[in-house]
Short mmCIF file of C-alpha atoms and ligand atoms in Angstrom, two decimals:
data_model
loop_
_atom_site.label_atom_id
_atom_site.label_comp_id
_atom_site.label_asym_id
_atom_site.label_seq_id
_atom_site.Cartn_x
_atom_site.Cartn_y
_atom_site.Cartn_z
CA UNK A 100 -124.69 176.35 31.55
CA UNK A 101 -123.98 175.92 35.07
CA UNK A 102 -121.15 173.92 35.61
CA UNK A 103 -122.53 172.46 38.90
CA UNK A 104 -125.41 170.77 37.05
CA UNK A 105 -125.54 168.01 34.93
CA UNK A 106 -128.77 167.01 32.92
CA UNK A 107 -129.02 163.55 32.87
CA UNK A 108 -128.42 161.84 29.12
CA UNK A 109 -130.50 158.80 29.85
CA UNK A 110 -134.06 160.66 30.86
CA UNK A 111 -135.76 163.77 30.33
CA UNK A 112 -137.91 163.73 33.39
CA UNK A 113 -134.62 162.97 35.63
CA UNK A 114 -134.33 166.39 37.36
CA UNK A 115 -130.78 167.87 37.70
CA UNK A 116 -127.91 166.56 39.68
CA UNK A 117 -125.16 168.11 41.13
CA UNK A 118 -122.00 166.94 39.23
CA UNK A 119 -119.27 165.82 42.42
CA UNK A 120 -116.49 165.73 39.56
CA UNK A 121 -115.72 167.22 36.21
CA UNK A 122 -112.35 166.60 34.13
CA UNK A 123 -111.92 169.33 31.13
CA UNK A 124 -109.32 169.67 29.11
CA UNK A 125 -106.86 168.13 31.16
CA UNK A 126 -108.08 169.78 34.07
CA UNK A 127 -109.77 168.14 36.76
CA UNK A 128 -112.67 169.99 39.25
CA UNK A 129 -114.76 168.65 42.27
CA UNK A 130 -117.03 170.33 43.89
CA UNK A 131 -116.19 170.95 47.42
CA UNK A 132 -118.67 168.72 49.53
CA UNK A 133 -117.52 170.63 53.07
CA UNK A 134 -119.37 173.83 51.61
CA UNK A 135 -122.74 172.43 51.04
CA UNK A 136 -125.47 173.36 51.08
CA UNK A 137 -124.27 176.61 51.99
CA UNK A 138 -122.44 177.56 48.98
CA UNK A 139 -121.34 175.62 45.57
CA UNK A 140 -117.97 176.22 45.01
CA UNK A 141 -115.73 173.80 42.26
CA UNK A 142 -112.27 173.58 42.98
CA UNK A 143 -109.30 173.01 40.57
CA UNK A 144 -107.20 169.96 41.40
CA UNK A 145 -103.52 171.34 40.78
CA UNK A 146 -101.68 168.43 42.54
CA UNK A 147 -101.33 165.06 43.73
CA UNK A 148 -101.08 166.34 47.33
CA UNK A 149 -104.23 168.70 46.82
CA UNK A 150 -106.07 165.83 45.71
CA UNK A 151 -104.93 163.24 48.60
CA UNK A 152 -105.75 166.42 51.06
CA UNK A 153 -109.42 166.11 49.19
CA UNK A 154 -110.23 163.12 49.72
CA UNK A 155 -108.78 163.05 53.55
CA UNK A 156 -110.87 166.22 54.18
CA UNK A 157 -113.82 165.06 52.42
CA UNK A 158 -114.63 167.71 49.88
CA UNK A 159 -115.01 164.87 47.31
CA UNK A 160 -116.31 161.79 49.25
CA UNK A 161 -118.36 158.23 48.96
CA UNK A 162 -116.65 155.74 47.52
CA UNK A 163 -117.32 155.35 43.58
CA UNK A 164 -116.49 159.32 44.05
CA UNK A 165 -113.30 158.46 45.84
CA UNK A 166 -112.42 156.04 42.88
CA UNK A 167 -112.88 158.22 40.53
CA UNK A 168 -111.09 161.21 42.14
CA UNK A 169 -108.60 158.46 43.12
CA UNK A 170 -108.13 157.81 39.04
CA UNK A 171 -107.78 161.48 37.68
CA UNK A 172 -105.82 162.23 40.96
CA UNK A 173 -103.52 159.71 39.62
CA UNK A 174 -103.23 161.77 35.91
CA UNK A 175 -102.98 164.90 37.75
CA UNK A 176 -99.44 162.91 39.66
CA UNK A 177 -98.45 161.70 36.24
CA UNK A 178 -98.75 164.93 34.27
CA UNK A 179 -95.46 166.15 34.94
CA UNK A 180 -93.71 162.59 34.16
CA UNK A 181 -94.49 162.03 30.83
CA UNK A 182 -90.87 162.39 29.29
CA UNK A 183 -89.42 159.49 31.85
CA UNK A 184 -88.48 156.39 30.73
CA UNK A 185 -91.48 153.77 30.38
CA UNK A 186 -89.65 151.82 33.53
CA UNK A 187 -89.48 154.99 35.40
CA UNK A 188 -92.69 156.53 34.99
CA UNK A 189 -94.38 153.05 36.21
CA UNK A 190 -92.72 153.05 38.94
CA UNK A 191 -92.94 156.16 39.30
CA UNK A 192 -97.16 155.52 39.49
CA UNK A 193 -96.97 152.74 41.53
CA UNK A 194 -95.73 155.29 44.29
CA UNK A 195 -98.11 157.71 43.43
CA UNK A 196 -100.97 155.32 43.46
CA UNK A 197 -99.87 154.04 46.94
CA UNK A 198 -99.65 157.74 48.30
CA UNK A 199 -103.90 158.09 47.10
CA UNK A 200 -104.67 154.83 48.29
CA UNK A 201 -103.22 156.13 51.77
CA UNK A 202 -105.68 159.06 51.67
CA UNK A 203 -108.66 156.45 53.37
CA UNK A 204 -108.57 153.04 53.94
CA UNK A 205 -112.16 152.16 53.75
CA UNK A 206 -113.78 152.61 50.77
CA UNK A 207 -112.49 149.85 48.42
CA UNK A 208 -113.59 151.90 45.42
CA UNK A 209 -110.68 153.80 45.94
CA UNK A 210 -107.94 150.67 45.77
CA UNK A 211 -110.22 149.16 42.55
CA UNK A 212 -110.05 151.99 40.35
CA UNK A 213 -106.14 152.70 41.79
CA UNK A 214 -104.98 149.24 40.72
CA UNK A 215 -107.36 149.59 37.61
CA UNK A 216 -105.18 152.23 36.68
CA UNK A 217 -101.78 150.65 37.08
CA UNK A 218 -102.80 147.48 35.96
CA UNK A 219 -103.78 149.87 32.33
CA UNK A 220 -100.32 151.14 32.62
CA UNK A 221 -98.73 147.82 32.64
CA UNK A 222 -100.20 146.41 29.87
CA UNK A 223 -98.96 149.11 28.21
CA UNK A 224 -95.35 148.62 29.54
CA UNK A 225 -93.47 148.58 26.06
CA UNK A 226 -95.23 152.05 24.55
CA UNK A 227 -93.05 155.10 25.78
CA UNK A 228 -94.62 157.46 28.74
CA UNK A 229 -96.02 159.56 26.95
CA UNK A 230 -98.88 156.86 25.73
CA UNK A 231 -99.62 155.11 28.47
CA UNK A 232 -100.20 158.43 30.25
CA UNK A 233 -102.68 159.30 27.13
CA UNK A 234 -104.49 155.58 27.93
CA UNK A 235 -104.70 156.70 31.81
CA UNK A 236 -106.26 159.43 31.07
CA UNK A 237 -108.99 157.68 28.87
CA UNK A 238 -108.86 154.91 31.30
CA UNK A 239 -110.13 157.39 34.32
CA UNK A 240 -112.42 158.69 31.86
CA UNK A 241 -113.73 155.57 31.48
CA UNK A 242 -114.23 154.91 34.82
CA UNK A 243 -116.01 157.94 35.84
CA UNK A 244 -118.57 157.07 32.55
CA UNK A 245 -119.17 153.36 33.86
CA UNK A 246 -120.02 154.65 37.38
CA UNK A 247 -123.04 156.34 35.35
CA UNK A 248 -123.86 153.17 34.36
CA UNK A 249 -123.61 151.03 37.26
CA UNK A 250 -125.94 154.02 38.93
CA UNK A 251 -128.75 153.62 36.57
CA UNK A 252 -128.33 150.20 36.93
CA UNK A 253 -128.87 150.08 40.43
CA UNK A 254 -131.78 152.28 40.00
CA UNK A 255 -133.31 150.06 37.60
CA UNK A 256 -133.13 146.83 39.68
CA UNK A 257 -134.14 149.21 42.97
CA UNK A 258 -137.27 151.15 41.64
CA UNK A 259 -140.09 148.53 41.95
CA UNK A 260 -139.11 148.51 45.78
CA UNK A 261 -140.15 152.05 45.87
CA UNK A 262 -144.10 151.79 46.31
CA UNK A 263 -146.51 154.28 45.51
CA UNK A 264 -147.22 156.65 49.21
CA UNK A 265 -144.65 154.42 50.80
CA UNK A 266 -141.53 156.00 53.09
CA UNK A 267 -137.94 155.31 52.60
CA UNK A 268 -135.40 156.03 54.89
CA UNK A 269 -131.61 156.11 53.85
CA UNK A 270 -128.59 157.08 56.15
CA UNK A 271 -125.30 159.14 55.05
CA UNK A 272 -125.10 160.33 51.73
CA UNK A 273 -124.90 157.84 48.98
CA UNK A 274 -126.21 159.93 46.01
CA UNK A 275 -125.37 161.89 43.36
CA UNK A 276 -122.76 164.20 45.10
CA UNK A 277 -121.09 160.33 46.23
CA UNK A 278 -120.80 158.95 42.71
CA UNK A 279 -121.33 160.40 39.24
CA UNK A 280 -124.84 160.81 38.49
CA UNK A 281 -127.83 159.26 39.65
CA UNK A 282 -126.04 157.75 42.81
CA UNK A 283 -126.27 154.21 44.19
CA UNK A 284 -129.04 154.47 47.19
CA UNK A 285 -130.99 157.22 45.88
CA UNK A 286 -130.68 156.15 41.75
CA UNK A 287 -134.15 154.17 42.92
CA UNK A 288 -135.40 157.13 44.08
CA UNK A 289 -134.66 159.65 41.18
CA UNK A 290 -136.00 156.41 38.94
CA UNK A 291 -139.23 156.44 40.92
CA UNK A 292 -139.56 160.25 41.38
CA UNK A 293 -139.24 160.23 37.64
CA UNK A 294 -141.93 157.98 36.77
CA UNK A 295 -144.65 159.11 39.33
CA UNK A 296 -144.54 157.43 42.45
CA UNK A 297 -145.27 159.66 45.27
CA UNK A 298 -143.07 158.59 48.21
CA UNK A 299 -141.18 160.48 50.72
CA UNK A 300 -137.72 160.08 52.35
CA UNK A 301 -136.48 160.21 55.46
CA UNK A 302 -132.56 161.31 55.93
CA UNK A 303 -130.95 160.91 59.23
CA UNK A 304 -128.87 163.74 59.59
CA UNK A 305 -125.69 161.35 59.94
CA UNK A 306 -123.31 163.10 62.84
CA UNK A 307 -120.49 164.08 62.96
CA UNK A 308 -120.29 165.42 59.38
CA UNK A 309 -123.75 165.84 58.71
CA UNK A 310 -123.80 164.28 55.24
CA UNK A 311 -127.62 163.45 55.05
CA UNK A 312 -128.21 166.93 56.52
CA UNK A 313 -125.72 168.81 54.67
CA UNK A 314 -125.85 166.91 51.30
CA UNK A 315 -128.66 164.19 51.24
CA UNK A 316 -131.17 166.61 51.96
CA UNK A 317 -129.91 169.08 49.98
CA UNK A 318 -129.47 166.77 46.50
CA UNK A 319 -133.38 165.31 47.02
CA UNK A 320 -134.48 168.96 47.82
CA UNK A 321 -133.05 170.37 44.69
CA UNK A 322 -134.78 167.54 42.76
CA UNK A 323 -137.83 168.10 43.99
CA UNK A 324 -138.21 164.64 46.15
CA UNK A 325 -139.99 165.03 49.09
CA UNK A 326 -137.38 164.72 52.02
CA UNK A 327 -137.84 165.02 55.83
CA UNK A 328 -134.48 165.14 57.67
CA UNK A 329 -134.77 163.57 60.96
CA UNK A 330 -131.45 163.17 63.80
CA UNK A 331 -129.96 159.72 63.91
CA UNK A 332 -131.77 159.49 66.97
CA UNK A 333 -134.74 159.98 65.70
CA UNK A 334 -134.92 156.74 63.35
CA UNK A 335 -136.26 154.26 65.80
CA UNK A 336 -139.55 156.53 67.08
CA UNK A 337 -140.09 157.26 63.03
CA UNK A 338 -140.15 153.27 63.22
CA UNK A 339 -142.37 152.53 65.51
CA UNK A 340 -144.77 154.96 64.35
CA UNK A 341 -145.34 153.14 60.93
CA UNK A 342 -143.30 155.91 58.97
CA UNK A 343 -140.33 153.57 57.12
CA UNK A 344 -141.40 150.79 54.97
CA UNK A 345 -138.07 150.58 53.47
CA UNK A 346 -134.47 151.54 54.28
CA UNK A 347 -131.90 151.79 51.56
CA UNK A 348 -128.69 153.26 51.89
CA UNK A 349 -125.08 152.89 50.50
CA UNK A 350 -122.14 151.27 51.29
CA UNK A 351 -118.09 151.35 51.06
CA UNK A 352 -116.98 147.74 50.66
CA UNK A 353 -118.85 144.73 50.90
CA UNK A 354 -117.14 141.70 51.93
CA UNK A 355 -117.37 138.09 49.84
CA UNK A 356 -119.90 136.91 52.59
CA UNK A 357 -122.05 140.20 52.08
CA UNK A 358 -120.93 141.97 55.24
CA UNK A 359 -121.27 145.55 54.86
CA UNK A 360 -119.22 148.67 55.60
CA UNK A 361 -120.96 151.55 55.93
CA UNK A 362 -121.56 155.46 57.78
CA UNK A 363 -120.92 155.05 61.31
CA UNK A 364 -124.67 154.69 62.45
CA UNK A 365 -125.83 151.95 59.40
CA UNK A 366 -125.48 149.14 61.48
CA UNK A 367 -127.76 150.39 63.97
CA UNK A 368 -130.63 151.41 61.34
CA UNK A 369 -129.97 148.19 60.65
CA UNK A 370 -131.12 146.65 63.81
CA UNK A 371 -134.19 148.94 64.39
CA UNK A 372 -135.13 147.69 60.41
CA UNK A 373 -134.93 143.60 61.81
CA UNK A 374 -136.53 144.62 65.25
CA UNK A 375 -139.62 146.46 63.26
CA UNK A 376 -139.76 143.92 60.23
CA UNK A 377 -138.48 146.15 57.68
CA UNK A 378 -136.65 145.15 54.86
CA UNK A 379 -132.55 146.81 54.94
CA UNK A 380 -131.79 147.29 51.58
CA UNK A 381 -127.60 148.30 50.44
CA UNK A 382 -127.39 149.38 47.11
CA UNK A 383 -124.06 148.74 45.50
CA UNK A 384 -122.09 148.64 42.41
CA UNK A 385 -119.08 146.27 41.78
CA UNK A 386 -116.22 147.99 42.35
CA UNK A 387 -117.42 148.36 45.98
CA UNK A 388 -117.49 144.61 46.39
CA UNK A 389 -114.15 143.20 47.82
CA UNK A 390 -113.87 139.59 47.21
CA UNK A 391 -110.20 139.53 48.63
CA UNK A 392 -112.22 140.58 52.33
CA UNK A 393 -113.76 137.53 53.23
CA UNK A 394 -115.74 139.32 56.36
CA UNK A 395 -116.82 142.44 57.61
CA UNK A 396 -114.20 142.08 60.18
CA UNK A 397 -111.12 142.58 58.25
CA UNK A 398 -112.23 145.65 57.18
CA UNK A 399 -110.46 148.44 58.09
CA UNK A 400 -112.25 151.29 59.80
CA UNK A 401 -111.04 154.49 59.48
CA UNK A 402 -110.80 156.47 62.38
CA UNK A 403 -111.27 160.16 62.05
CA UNK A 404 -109.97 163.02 64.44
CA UNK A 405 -111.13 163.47 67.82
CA UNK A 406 -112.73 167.38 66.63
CA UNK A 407 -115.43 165.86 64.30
CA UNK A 408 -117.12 165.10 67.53
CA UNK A 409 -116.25 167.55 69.56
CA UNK A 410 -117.57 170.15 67.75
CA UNK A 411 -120.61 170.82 65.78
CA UNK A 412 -119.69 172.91 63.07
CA UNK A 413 -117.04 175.40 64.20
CA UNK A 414 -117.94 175.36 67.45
CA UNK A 415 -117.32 173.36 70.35
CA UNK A 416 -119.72 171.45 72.33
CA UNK A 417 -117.18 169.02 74.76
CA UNK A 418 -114.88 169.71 77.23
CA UNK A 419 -111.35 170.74 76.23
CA UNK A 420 -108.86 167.44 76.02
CA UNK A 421 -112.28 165.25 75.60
CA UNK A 422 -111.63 161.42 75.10
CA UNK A 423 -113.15 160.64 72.46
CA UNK A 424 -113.97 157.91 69.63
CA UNK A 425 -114.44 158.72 66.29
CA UNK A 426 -114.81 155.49 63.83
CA UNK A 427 -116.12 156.87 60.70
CA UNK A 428 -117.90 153.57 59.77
CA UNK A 429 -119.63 150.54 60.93
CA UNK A 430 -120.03 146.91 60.07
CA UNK A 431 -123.47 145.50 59.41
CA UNK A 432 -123.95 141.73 59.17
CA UNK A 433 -125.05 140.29 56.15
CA UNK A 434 -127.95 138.18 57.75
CA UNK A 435 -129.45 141.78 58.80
CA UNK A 436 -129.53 142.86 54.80
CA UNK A 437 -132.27 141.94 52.66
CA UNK A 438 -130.87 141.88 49.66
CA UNK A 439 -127.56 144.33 47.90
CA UNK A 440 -128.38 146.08 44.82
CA UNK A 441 -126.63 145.73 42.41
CA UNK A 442 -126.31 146.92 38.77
CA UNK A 443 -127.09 142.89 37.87
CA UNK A 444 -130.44 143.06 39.61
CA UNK A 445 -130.68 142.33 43.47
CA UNK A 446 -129.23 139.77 45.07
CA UNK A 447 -130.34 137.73 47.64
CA UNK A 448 -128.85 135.81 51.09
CA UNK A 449 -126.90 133.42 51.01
CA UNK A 450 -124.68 136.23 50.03
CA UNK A 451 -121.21 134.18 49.41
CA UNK A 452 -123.09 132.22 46.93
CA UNK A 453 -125.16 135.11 45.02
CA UNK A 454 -121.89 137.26 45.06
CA UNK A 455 -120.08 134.84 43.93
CA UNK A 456 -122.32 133.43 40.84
CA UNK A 457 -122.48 137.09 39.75
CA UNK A 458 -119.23 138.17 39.96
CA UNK A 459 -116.97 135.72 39.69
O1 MRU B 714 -117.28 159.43 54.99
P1 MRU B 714 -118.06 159.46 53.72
O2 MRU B 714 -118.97 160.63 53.62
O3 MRU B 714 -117.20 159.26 52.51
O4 MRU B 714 -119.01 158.15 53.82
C1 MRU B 714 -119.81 157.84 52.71
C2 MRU B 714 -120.70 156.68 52.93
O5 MRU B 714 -120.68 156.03 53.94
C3 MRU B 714 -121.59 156.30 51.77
O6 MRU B 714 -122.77 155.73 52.23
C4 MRU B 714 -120.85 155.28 50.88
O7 MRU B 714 -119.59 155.75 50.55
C5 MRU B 714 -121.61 154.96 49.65
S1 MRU B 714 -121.62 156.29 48.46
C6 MRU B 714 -122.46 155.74 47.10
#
């Protein structure tokens, strides 16, 4: 079997998805997102450092994926600790859980399943090291199986928005290579795709990286969705020519008022979507909601180095010493989102209230 595929559980006529991460035997394995769609290439996860360096670089990336690299990466730091003292090897974790969580500071999927972790490891504070690093493990395990669920959840709640010949345009990458199966934007997709509904997507290319170039388009491709990949700049002319009846893309933290973080870019899809009366749809699971952020503006925004944008690809295309600014995600207002989805159905403005009475 090819170990880059998985064949979904839950379906038959789900196509194949790319699996972003595999643990075996002890061993943990993502598939390095910078290579795509040029080459499929699984890497081996040796060390803590290897798998902070990872996540910085973004060969695993999106945030349940983050999360869930976050929580083996944490095993991986551990392995070596097990014959400590119960005392030392939580502290121990605590450092090595702050050290991940420093890899990048938006995506709150990546503190959730970080303190998820610990807060496993405490409860288990009497048992000697060697079994609360046996429960981590099961508890990252764990994880990475309930972001499969949360994903078909989302999909389930999403898929009637999907209508028959209608076109759907999504932003970044927030699919199966972000999560660990069906994905949070595109799980209504594969769920629509899989019952018959003819539609077609439209993936801005999402510079600098290129994530619905490199990866969006590539994932829908493979499963046999009919994609169009358009430049950012491209979105507001496929508009205005009647093209998009629906945009629904991802997101990396969504504040208690239903502000959402997002690819640099979202918040201006966003804008086009209220200035052409479409609905702006952010699919989302609960671990990427962050009821300790009250607003999109304490969120911090990561910002990435100057080269992403001075280069496309290897090669440059700025002046040498360019000034340049590189935030690698945006803010969008909750009062320009029609509704999140979530894996509890989708919710609806007044966000602090709806957010609230599901999740508290
Ligand atoms: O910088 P990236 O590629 O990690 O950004 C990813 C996104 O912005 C995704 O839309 C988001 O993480 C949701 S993934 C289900």
């Amino acid at each position: 079997m090819n170990p880059h595929k998985q064949t979904s559980t839950t379906e038959p006529s789900l196509p194949q998805l790319p699996q972003t991460l595999r643990w075996d035997n002890g061993q943990f394995f993502l598939l390095d997102q910078t290579r795509l769609p040029l080459e499929t290439f699984e890497e081996r996860q040796d060390s803590v450092v290897q798998v902070w360096n990872s996540i910085k670089q973004l060969k695993v990336r999106g945030a349940p994926a983050i999360g869930i690299a976050g929580a083996y990466g944490l095993v991986v730091a551990m392995q070596e600790h097990q014959t400590l003292a119960n005392a030392d090897y939580l502290q121990e974790l605590q450092r090595q859980a702050d050290y991940l969580d420093s890899s990048r500071p938006t995506a709150v999927n990546l503190r959730w399943a970080l303190q998820r972790m610990v807060g496993k490891a405490q409860s288990l504070a009497n048992e000697s090291a060697g079994t609360i690093h046996q429960a981590l493990t099961e508890e990252a395990i764990a994880i990475h199986e309930e972001d499969r669920v949360l994903c078909r959840g989302i999909g389930e709640a999403g898929v009637l928005l999907i209508s028959e010949g209608s076109g759907v345009l999504t932003h970044c990458n927030a699919g199966s290579l972000a999560t660990s199966e069906l994905g949070t934007a595109t799980s209504p997709m594969y769920l629509a795709h899989a019952k018959g509904t003819r539609f077609r997507v439209y993936a801005d290319e999402t510079r600098p990286l290129l994530q619905g170039a490199r990866l969006t388009s590539w994932e829908l491709q493979q499963s046999g969705i009919d994609v169009t990949l358009i430049c950012d700049n491209m979105a507001a002319t496929t508009m205005a020519e009647g093209l998009i009846d629906l945009v629904i893309v991802g997101t990396d933290r969504v504040a208690a008022n239903g502000d959402v973080a997002n690819k640099i870019g979202t918040l201006g899809v966003a804008i086009l979507a209220k200035h052409f009366g479409i609905p702006f749809y952010v699919a989302c699971p609960y671990s990427t909601i962050d009821f300790d952020t009250p607003s999109g503006t304490e969120i911090t925004i990561e910002e990435r180095d100057a080269n992403e944008v001075t280069n496309f690809g290897a090669r440059p295309t700025a002046p040498d010493a360019m000034q340049v600014r590189n935030p690698a995600f945006d803010v969008t207002p909750s009062e320009l989102v029609s509704g999140l989805i979530t894996e509890r159905g989708i919710l609806r403005p007044p966000y602090t209230e709806s957010l609230r009475k599901q999740y508290a």
